[in-house]
Amino acid sequence: MFFPVKRLLRLAAVFSALSLPLGGCGFMTPESPLPQTAPFIESSTFSDELYNLGVMSVIYNAPLTKIQSAFVLDNTGAWRPLSTGSEIQRDITEIVKSTLNAMGGRVIFIEYDPTYVSNQVSTGYSNFSKKIAPDIVITGGITGFDRALETTGEGLDTGIDLQFPDIQSDGGDIILPPSQILAATYDSSSKQGLAKITLDFNMKNFTTLAGVPYMTTSQSMLVHKNMADKSFALTLFGPTFGVNGSTKKVQGRHQAVRVLVQSSMMHLVGRYMTLPYWRLLDNVKPDRIVLQRLKTSYNLLSEFDRIVKIQTWLILHGYNSNLNGKIDKSTITALTDYSTKQKITFDPVKPEISYELFQSLYTEIPLDENALSRRIALTRLLAGNSTAKKE
């Protein structure tokens, strides 16, 4: 039995078209070179929150804190090419530096670079007489990298074969290579993996090198990895042609490390400054260490100092209040209005500053431009009064 060549070629074209739903060749075509992009500013989940933490430190008038960071390295060995293909960084010191320097406000970052200091002294450029000594030093590193916590996969293999006899042209002059198979196959497989990265940080007193109690953090992040391999091949009377392609999408481990560093620094600095930093983050519970330090302060303050603090916070909340250390009429009016809005018990007849009211006024201070302006005005007012007393 003979088939005309033209008819056969049309049959092959139809067969190719019918086989496209199995996976198609279009998505298998090698991609064109990636387009060039302009440089851009690196941004991450906590870029805005770092700045807002600096603003919070000013509004709350936190103590000026001078921070230095030691070298922060990968302590797991996962950065080595022979172990995991250098999937995480060996040295993340610069990420810690840029994170601390991005806060601003009442946070001052101080560089730690012994080689730079030594070279500056040896060249006579500086004697470092005017340099600032840090209050605390942050130490830490990458302490965990579990590369394959979980791995799952799935696959699909399909194929179709049609049998044909030998073929020659209508005139009988051209005879195609004998074959009996017209076949198409489609293979698809995918694989998903899950890894975990852990970072630990601690704070030390710069002068004594002793650890600062409770100033430690250990945070982890799960990183997902997906791999897919697809192939489509069409066999036409012997010769095989087709394309094979694979795609790999890995949630950036380097970016995950950056996010962990930023989250850890917010936790440490916010806790050290006794700031309600959790307000800047989503789905984060109040820090019990911060609340414990606040309650200790409440218990140790004299009645006069406690009332002055309450009056200061009322001003930051937008109320008109005096700073006289007395529960006067304006203070009672402001406290009555605030406690009613926050549903906190307060008796204007027998006004007492409960810890619940004390904590709420502190942790809920607004973080906006108005509160910042009021804090700046208060600082100038208190500085002016201090100068007048000295004179």
Short mmCIF file of C-alpha atoms in Angstrom, two decimals:
data_model
loop_
_atom_site.label_atom_id
_atom_site.label_comp_id
_atom_site.label_asym_id
_atom_site.label_seq_id
_atom_site.Cartn_x
_atom_site.Cartn_y
_atom_site.Cartn_z
CA MET A 1 0.00 0.00 0.00
CA PHE A 2 1.37 3.42 -1.00
CA PHE A 3 0.68 6.90 0.37
CA PRO A 4 1.34 10.10 -1.61
CA VAL A 5 4.12 12.15 -0.06
CA LYS A 6 2.07 15.37 0.00
CA ARG A 7 -0.80 13.61 1.70
CA LEU A 8 1.61 12.12 4.22
CA LEU A 9 3.11 15.47 5.07
CA ARG A 10 -0.36 16.93 5.60
CA LEU A 11 -1.12 14.01 7.87
CA ALA A 12 2.02 14.71 9.89
CA ALA A 13 1.07 18.37 10.24
CA VAL A 14 -2.39 17.46 11.50
CA PHE A 15 -0.88 14.95 13.92
CA SER A 16 1.51 17.61 15.27
CA ALA A 17 -1.39 20.00 15.81
CA LEU A 18 -3.36 17.35 17.65
CA SER A 19 -0.41 16.57 19.89
CA LEU A 20 -0.01 20.17 21.08
CA PRO A 21 -2.66 19.84 23.85
CA LEU A 22 -0.41 17.26 25.46
CA GLY A 23 1.92 20.03 26.46
CA GLY A 24 2.60 22.17 23.41
CA CYS A 25 5.91 23.18 21.95
CA GLY A 26 5.54 26.88 22.53
CA PHE A 27 6.35 26.79 26.22
CA MET A 28 9.25 24.46 25.50
CA THR A 29 10.96 26.87 23.15
CA PRO A 30 14.23 28.12 24.61
CA GLU A 31 13.74 31.57 26.06
CA SER A 32 15.30 34.60 24.47
CA PRO A 33 18.15 36.33 26.33
CA LEU A 34 16.96 38.14 29.44
CA PRO A 35 16.43 41.87 28.95
CA GLN A 36 18.83 44.22 30.67
CA THR A 37 17.39 46.17 33.57
CA ALA A 38 18.44 49.42 35.16
CA PRO A 39 19.91 49.41 38.68
CA PHE A 40 17.32 49.58 41.44
CA ILE A 41 17.29 50.18 45.19
CA GLU A 42 17.21 46.95 47.18
CA SER A 43 14.04 46.78 49.21
CA SER A 44 12.68 44.10 51.49
CA THR A 45 9.81 43.32 53.80
CA PHE A 46 11.07 45.52 56.65
CA SER A 47 12.58 48.49 54.78
CA ASP A 48 9.82 50.88 55.91
CA GLU A 49 9.59 49.34 59.37
CA LEU A 50 13.28 50.03 60.04
CA TYR A 51 12.75 53.72 59.32
CA ASN A 52 9.58 53.74 61.41
CA LEU A 53 11.47 52.22 64.33
CA GLY A 54 13.86 55.17 64.21
CA VAL A 55 10.91 57.57 64.21
CA MET A 56 9.38 55.66 67.14
CA SER A 57 12.62 56.04 69.10
CA VAL A 58 12.40 59.83 68.68
CA ILE A 59 8.71 60.07 69.59
CA TYR A 60 9.29 57.96 72.70
CA ASN A 61 12.47 59.90 73.50
CA ALA A 62 14.44 56.68 73.91
CA PRO A 63 17.99 56.95 75.25
CA LEU A 64 20.57 57.62 72.54
CA THR A 65 21.97 54.17 71.76
CA LYS A 66 25.35 53.68 70.09
CA ILE A 67 25.58 50.25 68.51
CA GLN A 68 28.46 48.36 66.98
CA SER A 69 28.31 45.00 65.19
CA ALA A 70 31.00 42.33 65.24
CA PHE A 71 31.63 40.12 62.22
CA VAL A 72 28.54 38.02 61.50
CA LEU A 73 29.28 34.81 59.58
CA ASP A 74 27.73 31.51 58.56
CA ASN A 75 28.50 29.08 61.38
CA THR A 76 27.00 26.04 59.64
CA GLY A 77 29.43 25.67 56.71
CA ALA A 78 26.52 25.68 54.28
CA TRP A 79 28.15 28.45 52.24
CA ARG A 80 30.81 26.04 51.00
CA PRO A 81 30.29 25.12 47.31
CA LEU A 82 30.90 21.43 47.98
CA SER A 83 28.11 21.24 50.54
CA THR A 84 25.06 23.06 49.21
CA GLY A 85 26.28 24.98 46.19
CA SER A 86 26.80 28.24 48.12
CA GLU A 87 23.07 28.71 48.60
CA ILE A 88 23.60 31.09 51.53
CA GLN A 89 26.15 33.78 52.24
CA ARG A 90 29.35 33.22 54.18
CA ASP A 91 29.53 36.78 55.57
CA ILE A 92 26.40 38.81 56.38
CA THR A 93 28.15 41.56 58.35
CA GLU A 94 27.34 44.22 55.75
CA ILE A 95 23.65 43.33 55.89
CA VAL A 96 23.69 43.85 59.66
CA LYS A 97 25.51 47.16 59.23
CA SER A 98 23.10 48.52 56.63
CA THR A 99 20.14 47.38 58.73
CA LEU A 100 21.33 49.22 61.85
CA ASN A 101 22.29 52.31 59.88
CA ALA A 102 18.85 52.39 58.22
CA MET A 103 17.08 52.96 61.54
CA GLY A 104 18.33 56.44 62.33
CA GLY A 105 16.49 58.30 65.03
CA ARG A 106 18.04 57.61 68.44
CA VAL A 107 20.15 54.77 67.01
CA ILE A 108 23.76 55.53 66.06
CA PHE A 109 25.65 52.86 64.17
CA ILE A 110 29.42 52.70 64.72
CA GLU A 111 31.62 50.88 62.23
CA TYR A 112 33.81 47.99 63.35
CA ASP A 113 36.76 47.47 61.01
CA PRO A 114 40.11 46.82 62.74
CA THR A 115 42.05 46.92 59.46
CA TYR A 116 40.63 50.32 58.54
CA VAL A 117 41.36 51.72 62.02
CA SER A 118 44.92 50.37 61.99
CA ASN A 119 45.62 51.81 58.55
CA GLN A 120 44.22 55.21 59.49
CA VAL A 121 46.41 55.38 62.57
CA SER A 122 49.55 54.23 60.75
CA THR A 123 49.10 56.80 57.99
CA GLY A 124 48.51 59.60 60.48
CA TYR A 125 45.15 60.56 59.02
CA SER A 126 43.41 60.35 62.37
CA ASN A 127 44.22 59.93 66.06
CA PHE A 128 40.59 59.00 66.83
CA SER A 129 40.40 61.49 69.69
CA LYS A 130 36.91 62.58 68.62
CA LYS A 131 35.51 59.16 67.82
CA ILE A 132 32.42 57.84 69.61
CA ALA A 133 32.63 54.69 71.68
CA PRO A 134 29.69 52.28 71.35
CA ASP A 135 27.39 51.35 74.22
CA ILE A 136 26.65 47.83 73.04
CA VAL A 137 27.98 45.31 70.54
CA ILE A 138 25.85 42.88 68.54
CA THR A 139 27.26 39.42 67.90
CA GLY A 140 25.70 36.51 66.05
CA GLY A 141 25.62 34.45 62.90
CA ILE A 142 23.77 31.93 60.76
CA THR A 143 23.34 29.00 63.15
CA GLY A 144 21.06 26.69 61.18
CA PHE A 145 20.48 25.65 57.58
CA ASP A 146 18.30 22.58 57.08
CA ARG A 147 18.40 22.13 53.34
CA ALA A 148 15.79 19.41 52.77
CA LEU A 149 13.18 19.38 55.50
CA GLU A 150 10.58 18.09 53.07
CA THR A 151 10.67 16.96 49.44
CA THR A 152 7.69 16.00 47.28
CA GLY A 153 7.38 15.21 43.58
CA GLU A 154 4.93 14.28 40.88
CA GLY A 155 5.14 13.30 37.22
CA LEU A 156 3.17 12.61 34.04
CA ASP A 157 4.24 10.51 31.03
CA THR A 158 2.01 10.21 27.95
CA GLY A 159 2.53 8.92 24.44
CA ILE A 160 0.79 7.92 21.24
CA ASP A 161 1.89 5.66 18.36
CA LEU A 162 0.46 5.18 14.84
CA GLN A 163 1.56 2.31 12.58
CA PHE A 164 2.19 2.93 8.86
CA PRO A 165 3.63 0.75 6.03
CA ASP A 166 6.51 1.75 3.79
CA ILE A 167 5.92 4.89 1.76
CA GLN A 168 6.86 6.07 -1.71
CA SER A 169 5.85 8.89 -4.08
CA ASP A 170 2.97 8.82 -6.59
CA GLY A 171 5.34 8.41 -9.52
CA GLY A 172 7.28 5.75 -7.80
CA ASP A 173 10.59 7.60 -8.30
CA ILE A 174 11.19 8.73 -4.68
CA ILE A 175 11.09 6.18 -1.93
CA LEU A 176 11.21 7.43 1.68
CA PRO A 177 13.21 5.49 4.26
CA PRO A 178 11.03 2.62 5.42
CA SER A 179 9.37 3.06 8.77
CA GLN A 180 6.20 1.97 10.42
CA ILE A 181 5.92 4.39 13.35
CA LEU A 182 4.57 7.89 13.78
CA ALA A 183 4.87 8.67 17.50
CA ALA A 184 4.60 11.53 20.00
CA THR A 185 5.52 11.57 23.67
CA TYR A 186 5.09 14.09 26.49
CA ASP A 187 6.86 13.93 29.86
CA SER A 188 6.36 16.23 32.79
CA SER A 189 7.75 16.11 36.33
CA SER A 190 7.95 18.48 39.22
CA LYS A 191 9.66 18.58 42.60
CA GLN A 192 9.13 20.77 45.66
CA GLY A 193 11.54 21.21 48.52
CA LEU A 194 11.50 23.02 51.86
CA ALA A 195 14.50 24.43 53.74
CA LYS A 196 14.91 26.34 57.02
CA ILE A 197 17.41 29.09 57.84
CA THR A 198 18.08 30.18 61.44
CA LEU A 199 19.94 33.26 62.74
CA ASP A 200 20.98 34.00 66.32
CA PHE A 201 22.05 37.37 67.74
CA ASN A 202 23.13 38.63 71.17
CA MET A 203 23.90 41.99 72.74
CA LYS A 204 27.01 42.62 74.85
CA ASN A 205 28.04 45.58 76.93
CA PHE A 206 30.94 47.25 75.09
CA THR A 207 32.81 48.18 78.27
CA THR A 208 32.43 44.98 80.25
CA LEU A 209 31.87 42.53 77.34
CA ALA A 210 29.15 40.96 79.50
CA GLY A 211 25.94 39.90 77.84
CA VAL A 212 22.97 42.22 78.31
CA PRO A 213 20.26 40.16 80.06
CA TYR A 214 17.37 39.09 77.82
CA MET A 215 18.87 40.86 74.81
CA THR A 216 18.97 37.83 72.54
CA THR A 217 16.98 36.58 69.59
CA SER A 218 16.77 33.41 67.51
CA GLN A 219 14.62 33.55 64.39
CA SER A 220 14.01 31.08 61.55
CA MET A 221 12.43 31.22 58.11
CA LEU A 222 11.15 28.48 55.83
CA VAL A 223 12.28 28.76 52.20
CA HIS A 224 10.51 26.93 49.38
CA LYS A 225 12.11 25.48 46.26
CA ASN A 226 10.21 24.31 43.18
CA MET A 227 11.68 22.52 40.15
CA ALA A 228 9.84 21.43 37.03
CA ASP A 229 11.12 19.48 34.03
CA LYS A 230 9.06 19.11 30.88
CA SER A 231 9.88 17.50 27.56
CA PHE A 232 8.00 17.04 24.29
CA ALA A 233 9.32 14.93 21.45
CA LEU A 234 7.79 14.06 18.07
CA THR A 235 9.10 11.09 16.12
CA LEU A 236 8.37 11.22 12.37
CA PHE A 237 9.36 8.10 10.50
CA GLY A 238 12.59 7.51 12.28
CA PRO A 239 14.18 10.93 12.93
CA THR A 240 13.37 12.46 16.32
CA PHE A 241 13.07 16.18 16.80
CA GLY A 242 11.81 18.16 19.72
CA VAL A 243 12.87 20.35 22.58
CA ASN A 244 13.50 19.76 26.26
CA GLY A 245 13.22 22.48 28.85
CA SER A 246 13.41 22.90 32.58
CA THR A 247 12.46 25.71 34.90
CA LYS A 248 13.73 26.33 38.39
CA LYS A 249 12.23 28.82 40.80
CA VAL A 250 13.85 29.19 44.19
CA GLN A 251 12.67 31.67 46.78
CA GLY A 252 15.86 33.68 47.26
CA ARG A 253 17.83 32.34 50.20
CA HIS A 254 20.01 35.48 50.21
CA GLN A 255 16.89 37.62 50.44
CA ALA A 256 15.53 35.39 53.20
CA VAL A 257 18.72 35.97 55.21
CA ARG A 258 18.33 39.74 54.75
CA VAL A 259 14.75 39.62 56.02
CA LEU A 260 15.83 37.56 59.03
CA VAL A 261 18.59 40.06 59.86
CA GLN A 262 16.20 43.01 59.65
CA SER A 263 13.57 41.30 61.77
CA SER A 264 16.19 40.31 64.37
CA MET A 265 17.63 43.83 64.60
CA MET A 266 14.18 45.35 65.08
CA HIS A 267 13.55 42.84 67.85
CA LEU A 268 16.86 43.51 69.63
CA VAL A 269 16.94 47.29 69.30
CA GLY A 270 13.24 47.68 70.11
CA ARG A 271 13.59 45.52 73.20
CA TYR A 272 16.79 47.26 74.35
CA MET A 273 15.11 50.68 74.03
CA THR A 274 11.92 49.41 75.73
CA LEU A 275 9.84 50.36 72.70
CA PRO A 276 6.54 48.72 71.62
CA TYR A 277 8.19 47.75 68.34
CA TRP A 278 5.64 44.99 67.71
CA ARG A 279 3.19 47.68 66.60
CA LEU A 280 5.28 48.07 63.44
CA LEU A 281 4.97 44.37 62.53
CA ASP A 282 2.09 42.17 61.45
CA ASN A 283 0.79 39.39 63.67
CA VAL A 284 3.43 39.91 66.39
CA LYS A 285 2.50 39.62 70.05
CA PRO A 286 3.66 42.24 72.57
CA ASP A 287 7.15 41.56 73.88
CA ARG A 288 6.86 40.34 77.47
CA ILE A 289 10.38 41.60 78.27
CA VAL A 290 9.42 45.14 77.23
CA LEU A 291 6.21 44.97 79.26
CA GLN A 292 8.09 43.58 82.25
CA ARG A 293 10.59 46.44 82.16
CA LEU A 294 7.71 48.91 81.83
CA LYS A 295 5.99 47.45 84.89
CA THR A 296 9.23 47.60 86.87
CA SER A 297 9.55 51.27 85.94
CA TYR A 298 5.94 51.87 87.05
CA ASN A 299 6.62 50.32 90.45
CA LEU A 300 9.90 52.18 91.03
CA LEU A 301 8.72 55.67 90.00
CA SER A 302 7.65 58.13 92.63
CA GLU A 303 4.11 59.42 92.41
CA PHE A 304 5.36 62.77 91.12
CA ASP A 305 7.51 61.22 88.36
CA ARG A 306 4.74 58.79 87.41
CA ILE A 307 2.27 61.64 86.93
CA VAL A 308 4.81 63.65 84.92
CA LYS A 309 5.26 60.72 82.57
CA ILE A 310 1.49 60.33 82.24
CA GLN A 311 1.12 64.03 81.44
CA THR A 312 3.91 63.81 78.85
CA TRP A 313 2.24 60.86 77.13
CA LEU A 314 -1.12 62.64 77.18
CA ILE A 315 0.46 65.54 75.29
CA LEU A 316 1.83 63.09 72.71
CA HIS A 317 -1.68 61.67 72.39
CA GLY A 318 -2.90 65.17 71.50
CA TYR A 319 -4.39 66.28 74.82
CA ASN A 320 -3.80 69.59 76.56
CA SER A 321 -2.06 68.74 79.80
CA ASN A 322 0.30 70.42 82.22
CA LEU A 323 3.67 69.04 83.23
CA ASN A 324 3.37 69.81 86.93
CA GLY A 325 3.34 66.33 88.47
CA LYS A 326 -0.18 66.90 89.83
CA ILE A 327 -3.46 65.29 88.82
CA ASP A 328 -5.13 68.62 88.11
CA LYS A 329 -8.36 69.34 86.24
CA SER A 330 -6.84 69.24 82.73
CA THR A 331 -5.10 65.94 83.50
CA ILE A 332 -8.30 64.37 84.87
CA THR A 333 -10.27 65.54 81.82
CA ALA A 334 -7.71 64.05 79.45
CA LEU A 335 -7.47 60.77 81.40
CA THR A 336 -11.27 60.45 81.54
CA ASP A 337 -11.59 60.88 77.79
CA TYR A 338 -8.72 58.49 77.02
CA SER A 339 -9.86 55.77 79.44
CA THR A 340 -13.39 55.92 78.04
CA LYS A 341 -12.12 55.43 74.46
CA GLN A 342 -9.83 52.57 75.52
CA LYS A 343 -12.43 51.05 77.85
CA ILE A 344 -10.11 51.27 80.86
CA THR A 345 -11.45 51.82 84.38
CA PHE A 346 -10.71 55.32 85.71
CA ASP A 347 -12.57 57.18 88.47
CA PRO A 348 -12.30 60.97 88.05
CA VAL A 349 -13.56 61.42 91.62
CA LYS A 350 -10.75 59.32 93.08
CA PRO A 351 -8.20 59.47 90.29
CA GLU A 352 -5.55 56.80 90.50
CA ILE A 353 -3.03 55.82 87.84
CA SER A 354 -3.37 52.07 87.47
CA TYR A 355 -0.72 50.04 85.67
CA GLU A 356 -3.27 49.16 82.98
CA LEU A 357 -3.75 52.85 82.22
CA PHE A 358 -0.01 53.51 82.51
CA GLN A 359 0.82 50.72 80.02
CA SER A 360 -1.89 51.66 77.55
CA LEU A 361 -0.88 55.32 77.45
CA TYR A 362 2.72 54.31 76.77
CA THR A 363 2.29 51.51 74.23
CA GLU A 364 -0.41 53.31 72.23
CA ILE A 365 1.35 56.65 71.67
CA PRO A 366 0.56 57.71 68.07
CA LEU A 367 3.30 57.22 65.49
CA ASP A 368 2.49 60.09 63.17
CA GLU A 369 3.80 63.51 62.22
CA ASN A 370 1.70 65.25 64.88
CA ALA A 371 3.17 63.14 67.67
CA LEU A 372 6.67 63.73 66.29
CA SER A 373 6.10 67.49 66.22
CA ARG A 374 4.78 67.46 69.78
CA ARG A 375 7.82 65.49 70.95
CA ILE A 376 10.20 67.97 69.31
CA ALA A 377 8.31 70.86 70.93
CA LEU A 378 8.46 69.13 74.33
CA THR A 379 12.20 68.52 73.97
CA ARG A 380 12.82 72.18 73.15
CA LEU A 381 10.62 73.30 76.05
CA LEU A 382 12.37 71.08 78.58
CA ALA A 383 15.80 72.06 77.23
CA GLY A 384 14.88 75.75 77.58
CA ASN A 385 13.68 75.27 81.16
CA SER A 386 16.88 73.41 82.03
CA THR A 387 18.99 76.20 80.62
CA ALA A 388 16.96 78.84 82.47
CA LYS A 389 17.44 76.99 85.78
CA LYS A 390 21.21 76.81 85.29
CA GLU A 391 21.36 80.54 84.57
#
